[in-house]
CSV table of C-alpha atoms in Angstrom, one decimal:
chain,number,residue,atom,x,y,z
A,293,UNK,CA,115.0,-103.5,-42.6
A,294,UNK,CA,114.8,-102.4,-39.0
A,295,UNK,CA,117.7,-103.1,-36.6
A,296,UNK,CA,117.5,-102.6,-32.8
A,297,UNK,CA,121.1,-101.7,-32.2
A,298,UNK,CA,124.2,-101.2,-34.3
A,299,UNK,CA,127.7,-101.3,-32.6
A,300,UNK,CA,130.6,-99.7,-34.5
A,301,UNK,CA,134.2,-100.7,-33.7
A,302,UNK,CA,136.2,-97.7,-35.0
A,303,UNK,CA,139.7,-99.1,-35.4
A,304,UNK,CA,142.9,-97.4,-36.6
A,305,UNK,CA,142.6,-98.8,-40.1
A,306,UNK,CA,139.1,-100.5,-40.3
A,307,UNK,CA,135.7,-99.7,-39.0
A,308,UNK,CA,133.4,-102.6,-38.4
A,309,UNK,CA,129.7,-102.5,-37.6
A,310,UNK,CA,127.7,-105.3,-36.0
A,311,UNK,CA,123.9,-105.5,-36.0
A,312,UNK,CA,121.7,-107.0,-33.3
A,313,UNK,CA,118.0,-107.5,-33.0
A,314,UNK,CA,115.6,-108.7,-30.3
A,315,UNK,CA,117.6,-106.8,-27.7
A,316,UNK,CA,114.7,-106.7,-25.3
A,317,UNK,CA,113.7,-110.3,-25.8
A,318,UNK,CA,114.9,-113.5,-24.2
A,319,UNK,CA,116.6,-114.5,-27.5
A,320,UNK,CA,118.6,-111.6,-29.0
A,321,UNK,CA,120.2,-112.2,-32.4
A,322,UNK,CA,123.4,-111.2,-34.2
A,323,UNK,CA,122.2,-110.2,-37.6
A,324,UNK,CA,125.3,-109.3,-39.6
A,325,UNK,CA,128.5,-107.4,-40.0
A,326,UNK,CA,130.0,-104.8,-42.4
A,327,UNK,CA,133.3,-103.1,-42.6
A,328,UNK,CA,135.1,-100.2,-44.4
A,329,UNK,CA,138.4,-98.3,-44.1
A,330,UNK,CA,138.4,-95.9,-41.0
A,331,UNK,CA,138.3,-92.3,-42.2
A,332,UNK,CA,140.2,-90.5,-39.3
A,333,UNK,CA,142.6,-89.1,-41.9
A,334,UNK,CA,139.7,-87.5,-43.7
A,335,UNK,CA,138.8,-85.6,-40.6
A,336,UNK,CA,135.4,-87.3,-40.1
A,337,UNK,CA,134.9,-90.9,-38.9
A,338,UNK,CA,131.3,-90.8,-40.1
A,339,UNK,CA,132.6,-91.5,-43.6
A,340,UNK,CA,134.0,-94.8,-42.5
A,341,UNK,CA,130.9,-95.5,-40.4
A,342,UNK,CA,128.6,-95.0,-43.3
A,343,UNK,CA,130.9,-97.1,-45.5
A,344,UNK,CA,130.7,-100.0,-43.0
A,345,UNK,CA,126.9,-99.7,-42.8
A,346,UNK,CA,126.7,-99.8,-46.6
A,347,UNK,CA,128.9,-102.9,-46.7
A,348,UNK,CA,126.6,-104.6,-44.2
A,349,UNK,CA,123.6,-103.7,-46.3
A,350,UNK,CA,125.3,-105.3,-49.2
A,351,UNK,CA,126.1,-108.5,-47.3
A,352,UNK,CA,122.5,-108.7,-46.0
A,353,UNK,CA,121.2,-108.0,-49.5
A,354,UNK,CA,119.0,-105.1,-48.4
A,355,UNK,CA,118.6,-101.6,-49.8
A,356,UNK,CA,117.3,-99.7,-46.7
A,357,UNK,CA,118.4,-100.0,-43.1
A,358,UNK,CA,117.0,-98.3,-40.0
A,359,UNK,CA,118.3,-98.7,-36.5
A,360,UNK,CA,117.2,-97.6,-33.1
A,361,UNK,CA,120.5,-96.9,-31.6
A,362,UNK,CA,124.2,-96.8,-32.4
A,363,UNK,CA,126.9,-97.6,-29.9
A,364,UNK,CA,130.7,-97.6,-30.5
A,365,UNK,CA,134.1,-98.7,-29.4
A,366,UNK,CA,137.2,-96.9,-30.6
A,367,UNK,CA,140.9,-97.5,-30.9
A,368,UNK,CA,141.3,-94.9,-33.7
A,369,UNK,CA,143.4,-91.7,-33.4
A,370,UNK,CA,145.8,-93.6,-31.1
A,371,UNK,CA,143.1,-95.0,-28.9
A,372,UNK,CA,143.0,-93.8,-25.3
A,373,UNK,CA,146.4,-92.3,-24.7
A,374,UNK,CA,147.2,-91.9,-21.0
A,375,UNK,CA,150.1,-90.9,-18.7
A,376,UNK,CA,150.3,-92.1,-15.1
A,377,UNK,CA,152.2,-90.3,-12.3
A,378,UNK,CA,152.5,-91.9,-8.8
A,379,UNK,CA,154.8,-92.2,-5.8
A,380,UNK,CA,156.4,-95.7,-5.5
A,381,UNK,CA,156.4,-97.8,-8.7
A,382,UNK,CA,155.5,-101.1,-7.0
A,383,UNK,CA,152.7,-99.6,-5.1
A,384,UNK,CA,150.6,-96.5,-6.1
A,385,UNK,CA,152.1,-96.4,-9.6
A,386,UNK,CA,151.3,-100.0,-10.3
A,387,UNK,CA,147.7,-99.6,-8.9
A,388,UNK,CA,147.1,-96.6,-11.2
A,389,UNK,CA,148.6,-98.5,-14.1
A,390,UNK,CA,146.2,-101.4,-13.5
A,391,UNK,CA,143.3,-99.0,-13.4
A,392,UNK,CA,144.3,-97.4,-16.7
A,393,UNK,CA,145.0,-100.6,-18.6
A,394,UNK,CA,141.8,-102.2,-17.3
A,395,UNK,CA,139.9,-99.2,-18.7
A,396,UNK,CA,141.4,-99.8,-22.2
A,397,UNK,CA,144.2,-97.2,-22.1
A,398,UNK,CA,147.4,-97.2,-24.0
A,399,UNK,CA,150.0,-96.0,-21.5
A,400,UNK,CA,152.6,-93.7,-23.1
A,401,UNK,CA,154.3,-92.5,-19.9
A,402,UNK,CA,154.6,-93.8,-16.3
A,403,UNK,CA,156.6,-91.9,-13.7
A,404,UNK,CA,157.3,-92.7,-10.0
A,405,UNK,CA,158.2,-89.9,-7.5
A,406,UNK,CA,158.5,-86.2,-8.3
A,407,UNK,CA,158.4,-85.4,-12.0
A,408,UNK,CA,161.6,-84.2,-13.6
A,409,UNK,CA,162.0,-81.7,-16.4
A,410,UNK,CA,162.5,-84.5,-18.9
A,411,UNK,CA,159.3,-86.1,-17.7
A,412,UNK,CA,157.4,-82.8,-18.2
A,413,UNK,CA,158.9,-82.4,-21.7
A,414,UNK,CA,157.8,-85.9,-22.7
A,415,UNK,CA,154.3,-85.4,-21.3
A,416,UNK,CA,153.9,-82.4,-23.5
A,417,UNK,CA,155.1,-84.3,-26.5
A,418,UNK,CA,152.7,-87.2,-25.9
A,419,UNK,CA,149.7,-84.9,-25.6
A,420,UNK,CA,147.6,-87.6,-23.9
A,421,UNK,CA,143.8,-87.8,-23.8
A,422,UNK,CA,143.9,-88.2,-20.0
A,423,UNK,CA,146.5,-87.7,-17.2
A,424,UNK,CA,146.2,-89.8,-14.0
A,425,UNK,CA,147.8,-88.6,-10.8
A,426,UNK,CA,148.1,-90.9,-7.8
A,427,UNK,CA,150.4,-91.2,-4.8
A,428,UNK,CA,150.4,-92.0,-1.1
A,429,UNK,CA,148.1,-94.3,0.9
A,430,UNK,CA,145.2,-92.5,2.6
A,431,UNK,CA,146.6,-90.3,5.4
A,432,UNK,CA,150.2,-91.2,4.3
A,433,UNK,CA,152.7,-89.3,2.2
A,434,UNK,CA,151.2,-86.2,0.6
A,435,UNK,CA,154.0,-84.1,-0.9
A,436,UNK,CA,154.8,-86.0,-4.1
A,437,UNK,CA,151.3,-86.0,-5.5
A,438,UNK,CA,150.9,-82.3,-4.7
A,439,UNK,CA,154.2,-81.5,-6.3
A,440,UNK,CA,153.2,-83.4,-9.5
A,441,UNK,CA,149.8,-81.8,-9.5
A,442,UNK,CA,151.4,-78.3,-9.3
A,443,UNK,CA,153.8,-79.1,-12.2
A,444,UNK,CA,150.9,-80.4,-14.4
A,445,UNK,CA,148.6,-77.6,-13.5
A,446,UNK,CA,151.2,-75.0,-14.4
A,447,UNK,CA,151.3,-76.4,-17.9
A,448,UNK,CA,147.6,-75.4,-18.1
A,449,UNK,CA,146.9,-78.1,-20.7
A,450,UNK,CA,143.4,-78.6,-22.1
A,451,UNK,CA,143.6,-82.3,-21.0
A,452,UNK,CA,141.4,-83.9,-18.3
A,453,UNK,CA,143.2,-84.8,-15.1
A,454,UNK,CA,142.1,-87.6,-12.8
A,455,UNK,CA,143.4,-87.5,-9.2
A,456,UNK,CA,143.2,-90.9,-7.4
A,457,UNK,CA,145.7,-90.5,-4.6
A,458,UNK,CA,145.9,-89.8,-0.8
A,459,UNK,CA,142.4,-88.7,0.3
A,460,UNK,CA,143.9,-85.9,2.5
A,461,UNK,CA,145.1,-84.1,-0.7
A,462,UNK,CA,141.7,-83.8,-2.4
A,463,UNK,CA,140.9,-80.3,-1.3
A,464,UNK,CA,144.4,-79.1,-2.0
A,465,UNK,CA,144.2,-80.7,-5.5
A,466,UNK,CA,141.0,-78.8,-6.2
A,467,UNK,CA,142.7,-75.5,-5.2
A,468,UNK,CA,145.7,-76.3,-7.5
A,469,UNK,CA,143.5,-76.7,-10.5
A,470,UNK,CA,140.9,-74.2,-9.5
A,471,UNK,CA,141.6,-71.5,-12.2
A,472,UNK,CA,143.1,-73.7,-14.8
A,473,UNK,CA,141.5,-74.8,-18.1
A,474,UNK,CA,142.2,-78.4,-17.1
A,475,UNK,CA,139.0,-80.4,-16.2
A,476,UNK,CA,139.6,-82.2,-12.9
A,477,UNK,CA,138.1,-85.4,-11.7
A,478,UNK,CA,138.6,-86.5,-8.0
A,479,UNK,CA,138.3,-90.3,-7.4
A,480,UNK,CA,138.8,-92.6,-4.4
A,481,UNK,CA,142.5,-93.6,-3.9
A,482,UNK,CA,143.6,-96.5,-6.1
A,483,UNK,CA,145.9,-97.7,-3.2
A,484,UNK,CA,144.2,-96.6,0.0
A,485,UNK,CA,146.1,-99.0,2.3
A,486,UNK,CA,149.3,-101.0,2.0
A,487,UNK,CA,148.5,-104.2,0.0
A,488,UNK,CA,145.0,-103.0,-0.9
A,489,UNK,CA,144.0,-102.1,-4.5
A,490,UNK,CA,140.9,-100.1,-5.2
A,491,UNK,CA,141.0,-99.6,-9.0
A,492,UNK,CA,137.4,-100.0,-10.1
A,493,UNK,CA,136.2,-96.4,-9.3
A,494,UNK,CA,139.2,-95.0,-11.3
A,495,UNK,CA,138.6,-97.4,-14.1
A,496,UNK,CA,135.0,-96.3,-14.5
A,497,UNK,CA,135.9,-92.6,-14.4
A,498,UNK,CA,138.6,-93.1,-17.1
A,499,UNK,CA,136.0,-94.7,-19.4
A,500,UNK,CA,133.5,-91.9,-18.6
A,501,UNK,CA,136.1,-89.2,-19.3
A,502,UNK,CA,137.1,-91.0,-22.6
A,503,UNK,CA,133.5,-91.0,-23.8
A,504,UNK,CA,133.0,-87.4,-22.9
A,505,UNK,CA,136.3,-86.2,-24.5
A,506,UNK,CA,136.8,-88.6,-27.5
A,507,UNK,CA,135.3,-86.0,-29.8
A,508,UNK,CA,138.5,-83.9,-29.4
A,509,UNK,CA,140.7,-86.6,-31.0
A,510,UNK,CA,141.8,-85.9,-34.6
A,511,UNK,CA,139.1,-87.0,-37.0
A,512,UNK,CA,136.6,-87.8,-34.3
A,513,UNK,CA,135.0,-84.4,-34.0
A,514,UNK,CA,131.7,-85.6,-35.5
A,515,UNK,CA,131.5,-89.0,-33.9
A,516,UNK,CA,128.6,-87.9,-31.7
A,517,UNK,CA,126.6,-87.0,-34.8
A,518,UNK,CA,125.9,-90.7,-35.4
A,519,UNK,CA,126.6,-92.4,-32.1
A,520,UNK,CA,123.6,-92.1,-29.9
A,521,UNK,CA,124.7,-94.5,-27.1
A,522,UNK,CA,127.8,-95.4,-25.2
A,523,UNK,CA,131.4,-95.1,-26.5
A,524,UNK,CA,134.3,-97.1,-25.0
A,525,UNK,CA,137.9,-97.8,-25.8
A,526,UNK,CA,138.0,-101.1,-27.7
A,527,UNK,CA,140.3,-102.9,-25.2
A,528,UNK,CA,138.1,-101.6,-22.3
A,529,UNK,CA,135.1,-103.1,-24.1
A,530,UNK,CA,136.7,-106.5,-24.3
A,531,UNK,CA,137.5,-106.3,-20.6
A,532,UNK,CA,133.9,-105.3,-19.8
A,533,UNK,CA,132.6,-108.3,-21.8
A,534,UNK,CA,135.0,-110.5,-19.9
A,535,UNK,CA,133.8,-109.2,-16.5
A,536,UNK,CA,130.1,-109.6,-17.4
A,537,UNK,CA,130.8,-113.2,-18.6
A,538,UNK,CA,132.8,-114.1,-15.6
A,539,UNK,CA,129.8,-113.3,-13.4
A,540,UNK,CA,127.8,-115.9,-15.4
A,541,UNK,CA,130.2,-118.8,-16.0
A,542,UNK,CA,133.2,-118.4,-13.7
A,543,UNK,CA,136.9,-117.4,-13.8
A,544,UNK,CA,138.2,-116.7,-17.3
A,545,UNK,CA,141.0,-115.3,-19.4
A,546,UNK,CA,140.5,-113.6,-22.8
A,547,UNK,CA,143.2,-113.5,-25.4
A,548,UNK,CA,143.1,-111.0,-28.2
A,549,UNK,CA,146.0,-111.5,-30.7
A,550,UNK,CA,146.1,-108.6,-33.2
A,551,UNK,CA,148.2,-107.3,-36.0
A,552,UNK,CA,150.1,-104.9,-33.7
A,553,UNK,CA,149.6,-106.1,-30.1
A,554,UNK,CA,148.4,-109.0,-28.0
A,555,UNK,CA,146.1,-108.2,-25.1
A,556,UNK,CA,145.4,-110.5,-22.2
A,557,UNK,CA,142.4,-109.9,-20.0
A,558,UNK,CA,142.0,-112.1,-16.9
A,559,UNK,CA,139.1,-112.0,-14.4
A,560,UNK,CA,139.7,-114.2,-11.4
A,561,UNK,CA,140.3,-113.9,-7.7
A,562,UNK,CA,142.9,-116.6,-7.8
A,563,UNK,CA,143.1,-119.5,-5.4
A,564,UNK,CA,143.1,-119.2,-1.6
A,565,UNK,CA,146.4,-121.2,-1.4
A,566,UNK,CA,148.2,-118.7,-3.7
A,567,UNK,CA,146.6,-115.6,-2.2
A,568,UNK,CA,148.0,-116.6,1.3
A,569,UNK,CA,151.6,-116.4,0.0
A,570,UNK,CA,151.2,-113.6,-2.5
A,571,UNK,CA,153.8,-110.9,-2.0
A,572,UNK,CA,151.6,-108.0,-3.3
A,573,UNK,CA,148.0,-107.7,-4.3
A,574,UNK,CA,146.6,-108.2,-7.8
A,575,UNK,CA,143.4,-106.8,-9.3
A,576,UNK,CA,140.5,-109.3,-9.9
A,577,UNK,CA,140.2,-107.9,-13.4
A,578,UNK,CA,143.7,-107.4,-15.0
A,579,UNK,CA,144.7,-106.4,-18.5
A,580,UNK,CA,148.2,-106.5,-20.0
A,581,UNK,CA,149.1,-105.4,-23.5
A,582,UNK,CA,152.2,-106.6,-25.3
A,583,UNK,CA,153.2,-104.0,-27.9
A,584,UNK,CA,155.9,-106.2,-29.4
A,585,UNK,CA,153.6,-109.2,-30.1
A,586,UNK,CA,151.6,-108.5,-33.2
A,587,UNK,CA,151.2,-111.0,-36.0
A,588,UNK,CA,151.3,-108.4,-38.8
A,589,UNK,CA,152.9,-105.1,-37.8
A,590,UNK,CA,155.2,-106.7,-35.4
A,591,UNK,CA,155.6,-110.0,-37.2
A,592,UNK,CA,159.4,-109.7,-37.4
A,593,UNK,CA,159.6,-109.4,-33.6
A,594,UNK,CA,158.0,-112.7,-33.2
A,595,UNK,CA,160.0,-114.3,-35.9
A,596,UNK,CA,163.1,-113.2,-34.1
A,597,UNK,CA,161.9,-114.6,-30.8
A,598,UNK,CA,161.3,-118.0,-32.5
A,599,UNK,CA,164.3,-118.0,-34.8
A,600,UNK,CA,164.0,-118.7,-38.6
A,601,UNK,CA,165.8,-122.0,-38.2
A,602,UNK,CA,163.3,-123.2,-35.5
A,603,UNK,CA,160.4,-121.8,-37.4
A,604,UNK,CA,161.4,-123.7,-40.5
A,605,UNK,CA,161.7,-126.9,-38.4
A,606,UNK,CA,158.3,-126.4,-36.8
A,607,UNK,CA,156.6,-125.9,-40.2
A,608,UNK,CA,158.7,-128.6,-41.9
A,609,UNK,CA,159.9,-126.2,-44.6
A,610,UNK,CA,163.2,-124.7,-45.6
A,611,UNK,CA,164.6,-121.4,-44.2
A,612,UNK,CA,164.3,-120.0,-47.7
A,613,UNK,CA,160.6,-120.8,-47.7
A,614,UNK,CA,160.3,-119.0,-44.4
A,615,UNK,CA,162.0,-116.0,-45.9
A,616,UNK,CA,159.5,-116.0,-48.7
A,617,UNK,CA,156.6,-116.1,-46.2
A,618,UNK,CA,158.1,-113.1,-44.4
A,619,UNK,CA,158.6,-111.1,-47.6
A,620,UNK,CA,155.1,-111.8,-48.8
A,621,UNK,CA,153.3,-111.5,-45.4
A,622,UNK,CA,149.7,-110.2,-45.7
A,623,UNK,CA,147.3,-108.9,-43.0
A,624,UNK,CA,144.9,-111.8,-43.8
A,625,UNK,CA,146.6,-115.1,-44.8
A,626,UNK,CA,145.2,-116.9,-47.8
A,627,UNK,CA,147.3,-120.0,-48.7
A,628,UNK,CA,147.7,-123.0,-46.3
A,629,UNK,CA,151.4,-122.1,-45.8
A,630,UNK,CA,150.6,-118.5,-45.0
A,631,UNK,CA,148.0,-119.7,-42.4
A,632,UNK,CA,150.5,-122.2,-40.9
A,633,UNK,CA,153.0,-119.3,-40.7
A,634,UNK,CA,150.6,-117.0,-38.8
A,635,UNK,CA,149.6,-119.9,-36.6
A,636,UNK,CA,153.2,-120.3,-35.4
A,637,UNK,CA,153.4,-116.5,-34.8
A,638,UNK,CA,150.1,-116.6,-32.9
A,639,UNK,CA,151.2,-119.5,-30.7
A,640,UNK,CA,154.4,-117.7,-29.8
A,641,UNK,CA,152.3,-114.5,-29.1
A,642,UNK,CA,149.9,-116.5,-26.9
A,643,UNK,CA,152.4,-118.3,-24.8
A,644,UNK,CA,154.7,-115.2,-24.4
A,645,UNK,CA,151.8,-112.9,-23.4
A,646,UNK,CA,150.4,-115.4,-20.9
A,647,UNK,CA,153.8,-115.8,-19.4
A,648,UNK,CA,154.2,-112.1,-19.0
A,649,UNK,CA,150.6,-111.8,-17.6
A,650,UNK,CA,150.7,-114.7,-15.2
A,651,UNK,CA,152.5,-114.9,-11.9
A,652,UNK,CA,154.9,-117.5,-10.6
A,653,UNK,CA,156.3,-119.1,-7.4
A,654,UNK,CA,159.6,-118.1,-6.1
A,655,UNK,CA,161.8,-119.5,-3.3
A,656,UNK,CA,163.3,-117.2,-0.7
A,657,UNK,CA,166.0,-118.3,1.7
A,658,UNK,CA,166.5,-116.8,5.1
A,659,UNK,CA,167.5,-117.7,8.7
A,660,UNK,CA,164.5,-119.9,9.0
A,661,UNK,CA,165.2,-121.8,5.8
A,662,UNK,CA,163.4,-121.9,2.5
A,663,UNK,CA,160.1,-120.1,2.0
A,664,UNK,CA,158.0,-120.2,-1.1
A,665,UNK,CA,156.1,-117.1,-2.1
A,666,UNK,CA,154.0,-116.1,-5.1
A,667,UNK,CA,154.4,-113.0,-7.3
A,668,UNK,CA,151.9,-111.7,-9.9
A,669,UNK,CA,148.5,-112.8,-11.2
A,670,UNK,CA,147.3,-116.3,-10.3
A,671,UNK,CA,145.5,-118.0,-13.2
A,672,UNK,CA,145.3,-121.4,-11.7
A,673,UNK,CA,141.6,-121.2,-11.1
A,674,UNK,CA,140.8,-120.2,-14.7
A,675,UNK,CA,137.9,-122.3,-16.0
A,676,UNK,CA,137.7,-120.8,-19.5
A,677,UNK,CA,140.2,-119.6,-22.0
A,678,UNK,CA,138.5,-117.4,-24.6
A,679,UNK,CA,140.0,-116.4,-28.0
A,680,UNK,CA,138.9,-113.2,-29.7
A,681,UNK,CA,140.5,-111.0,-32.4
A,682,UNK,CA,141.2,-112.0,-36.0
A,683,UNK,CA,143.9,-114.7,-35.4
A,684,UNK,CA,142.1,-116.6,-32.6
A,685,UNK,CA,138.7,-116.5,-34.3
A,686,UNK,CA,139.7,-117.4,-37.8
A,687,UNK,CA,142.8,-119.6,-37.9
A,688,UNK,CA,142.1,-123.3,-38.5
A,689,UNK,CA,144.1,-124.5,-35.4
A,690,UNK,CA,143.0,-121.7,-33.1
A,691,UNK,CA,141.8,-124.2,-30.4
A,692,UNK,CA,145.0,-126.2,-30.3
A,693,UNK,CA,147.0,-123.0,-30.0
A,694,UNK,CA,145.1,-122.1,-26.9
A,695,UNK,CA,145.3,-125.6,-25.6
A,696,UNK,CA,149.1,-125.4,-25.7
A,697,UNK,CA,149.1,-122.8,-22.8
A,698,UNK,CA,149.0,-125.3,-20.0
A,699,UNK,CA,151.5,-127.6,-21.8
A,700,UNK,CA,154.1,-124.7,-21.8
A,701,UNK,CA,154.0,-124.2,-18.0
A,702,UNK,CA,157.6,-124.3,-16.8
A,703,UNK,CA,156.4,-125.8,-13.5
A,704,UNK,CA,156.6,-122.7,-11.3
A,705,UNK,CA,154.2,-120.5,-13.3
A,706,UNK,CA,150.6,-119.7,-12.3
A,707,UNK,CA,149.1,-120.8,-15.6
A,708,UNK,CA,145.6,-122.1,-16.3
A,709,UNK,CA,145.4,-125.9,-16.0
A,710,UNK,CA,144.6,-128.5,-18.6
A,711,UNK,CA,141.0,-128.6,-17.4
A,712,UNK,CA,140.4,-125.0,-18.7
A,713,UNK,CA,137.8,-125.2,-21.5
A,714,UNK,CA,138.6,-123.4,-24.8
A,715,UNK,CA,136.0,-121.0,-26.1
A,716,UNK,CA,136.1,-119.0,-29.4
A,717,UNK,CA,134.3,-115.7,-30.1
A,718,UNK,CA,133.1,-117.2,-33.4
A,719,UNK,CA,131.2,-114.1,-34.5
A,720,UNK,CA,134.2,-111.8,-33.5
A,721,UNK,CA,131.8,-109.5,-31.6
A,722,UNK,CA,133.2,-109.5,-28.0
A,723,UNK,CA,134.2,-105.8,-28.0
A,724,UNK,CA,130.8,-104.8,-29.4
A,725,UNK,CA,129.1,-106.9,-26.7
A,726,UNK,CA,131.2,-105.2,-24.1
A,727,UNK,CA,129.9,-101.8,-24.9
A,728,UNK,CA,126.4,-103.2,-25.4
A,729,UNK,CA,126.5,-104.7,-21.8
A,730,UNK,CA,126.7,-101.2,-20.3
A,731,UNK,CA,123.1,-100.6,-21.5
A,732,UNK,CA,121.8,-104.1,-22.1
A,733,UNK,CA,123.7,-106.6,-19.9
A,734,UNK,CA,121.2,-109.5,-20.2
A,735,UNK,CA,121.2,-109.3,-24.0
A,736,UNK,CA,125.0,-109.0,-24.2
A,737,UNK,CA,125.5,-112.1,-22.1
A,738,UNK,CA,123.1,-114.1,-24.2
A,739,UNK,CA,124.8,-113.0,-27.4
A,740,UNK,CA,128.2,-113.8,-25.9
A,741,UNK,CA,127.0,-117.3,-25.1
A,742,UNK,CA,125.8,-117.8,-28.7
A,743,UNK,CA,129.1,-116.5,-30.2
A,744,UNK,CA,131.1,-118.7,-27.8
A,745,UNK,CA,128.6,-121.6,-28.4
A,746,UNK,CA,127.9,-122.0,-24.7
A,747,UNK,CA,124.2,-121.3,-24.5
A,748,UNK,CA,123.7,-123.9,-21.8
A,749,UNK,CA,126.9,-123.1,-19.8
A,750,UNK,CA,125.0,-121.5,-16.9
A,751,UNK,CA,123.0,-124.6,-16.3
A,752,UNK,CA,126.2,-126.7,-16.6
A,753,UNK,CA,128.0,-124.6,-14.0
A,754,UNK,CA,125.1,-124.6,-11.5
A,755,UNK,CA,124.9,-128.4,-11.7
A,756,UNK,CA,128.6,-128.5,-10.8
């Protein structure tokens, strides 16, 4: 059997491959899926890749499989580990953080101001894949970014460094890293003016650097032997898919509830009314990751948030039965009680992560009286709430879980409204289509519409 494109999602524990045909036609197809344990610990991810392909061949009931191209996303070997070093936390540091998260990074260290010895010690212990230095608006403060660059350069680490700070420092930064083994990338300032974000150039470079240097991660040394196309961090691929889809159907938020984390990706400019009273700028495409909200690895954190007594009440069972579900918790729930248990965990993860991601109104009092301002990301113009990841694509009550978002608005929160339509990534291929969209955007959009069951959404939106 001949397949146009395979996309591998190389996870920390599982590698999944998705097959697509008709990529150059007006009606591309999702052919099938296979999975196998990721083989990072064996020093060669190709073992897991081949295992996943063999599993797909078995599910398709075929003996031979040829493919034109193999793309990949990866969260294996710790994913994209980054550290960010800026000037003022609420300004340049936050801008750099948004760029890194939007590219799919896992942030292991964030520093504001001049780095201390303890910061340097932690940086060396983290051994990140990429270091991002920012600081100062263009033609503003220069010294902090230069100081941090000198400190990092003196470590002479074999780690790529991206500089995205004050444009006046660019030549000096080049001199600082001139004779170091560190590979340096100079990008436009992420915060060129007060209240102005410019994170897209940095986000793109982060993903390019990740693709170029991923082969240095443990167990990933032979990844390029099989992957002939693009490689992206898995969360970055979900964001990319969300951005491409937003251009087609309108403002959206994508929720990815996993075993260890819950990711929220929103793509919206927000409303004019809120933007007029917004205290500080927000990126159009924003990602937040909640490391304490996972329905398997971090299950006990969510149970603690809900409380065993309330959880038993919600499920109409005894606290003893709740204890039994906790003690016998599995990555994939099988029984009805196990599914209901995970649904309650998922609902809590969804509401909490949206609450942390979204902004809110706040009243300020001064000599002129009360003034209402807005802080954080405005989701009030969201038209579509998309569920991806295992929980929100497989649980029986996944739609009602996402419908509960607007009902849990405390009144001052910038949540999506009740009119937002719920969509489900039924084929669980959003990350794969994100990386596919880099090379085949039209095919990726069509396949997204099919998985979300919205083939006619573009016509619908134009009629509105």
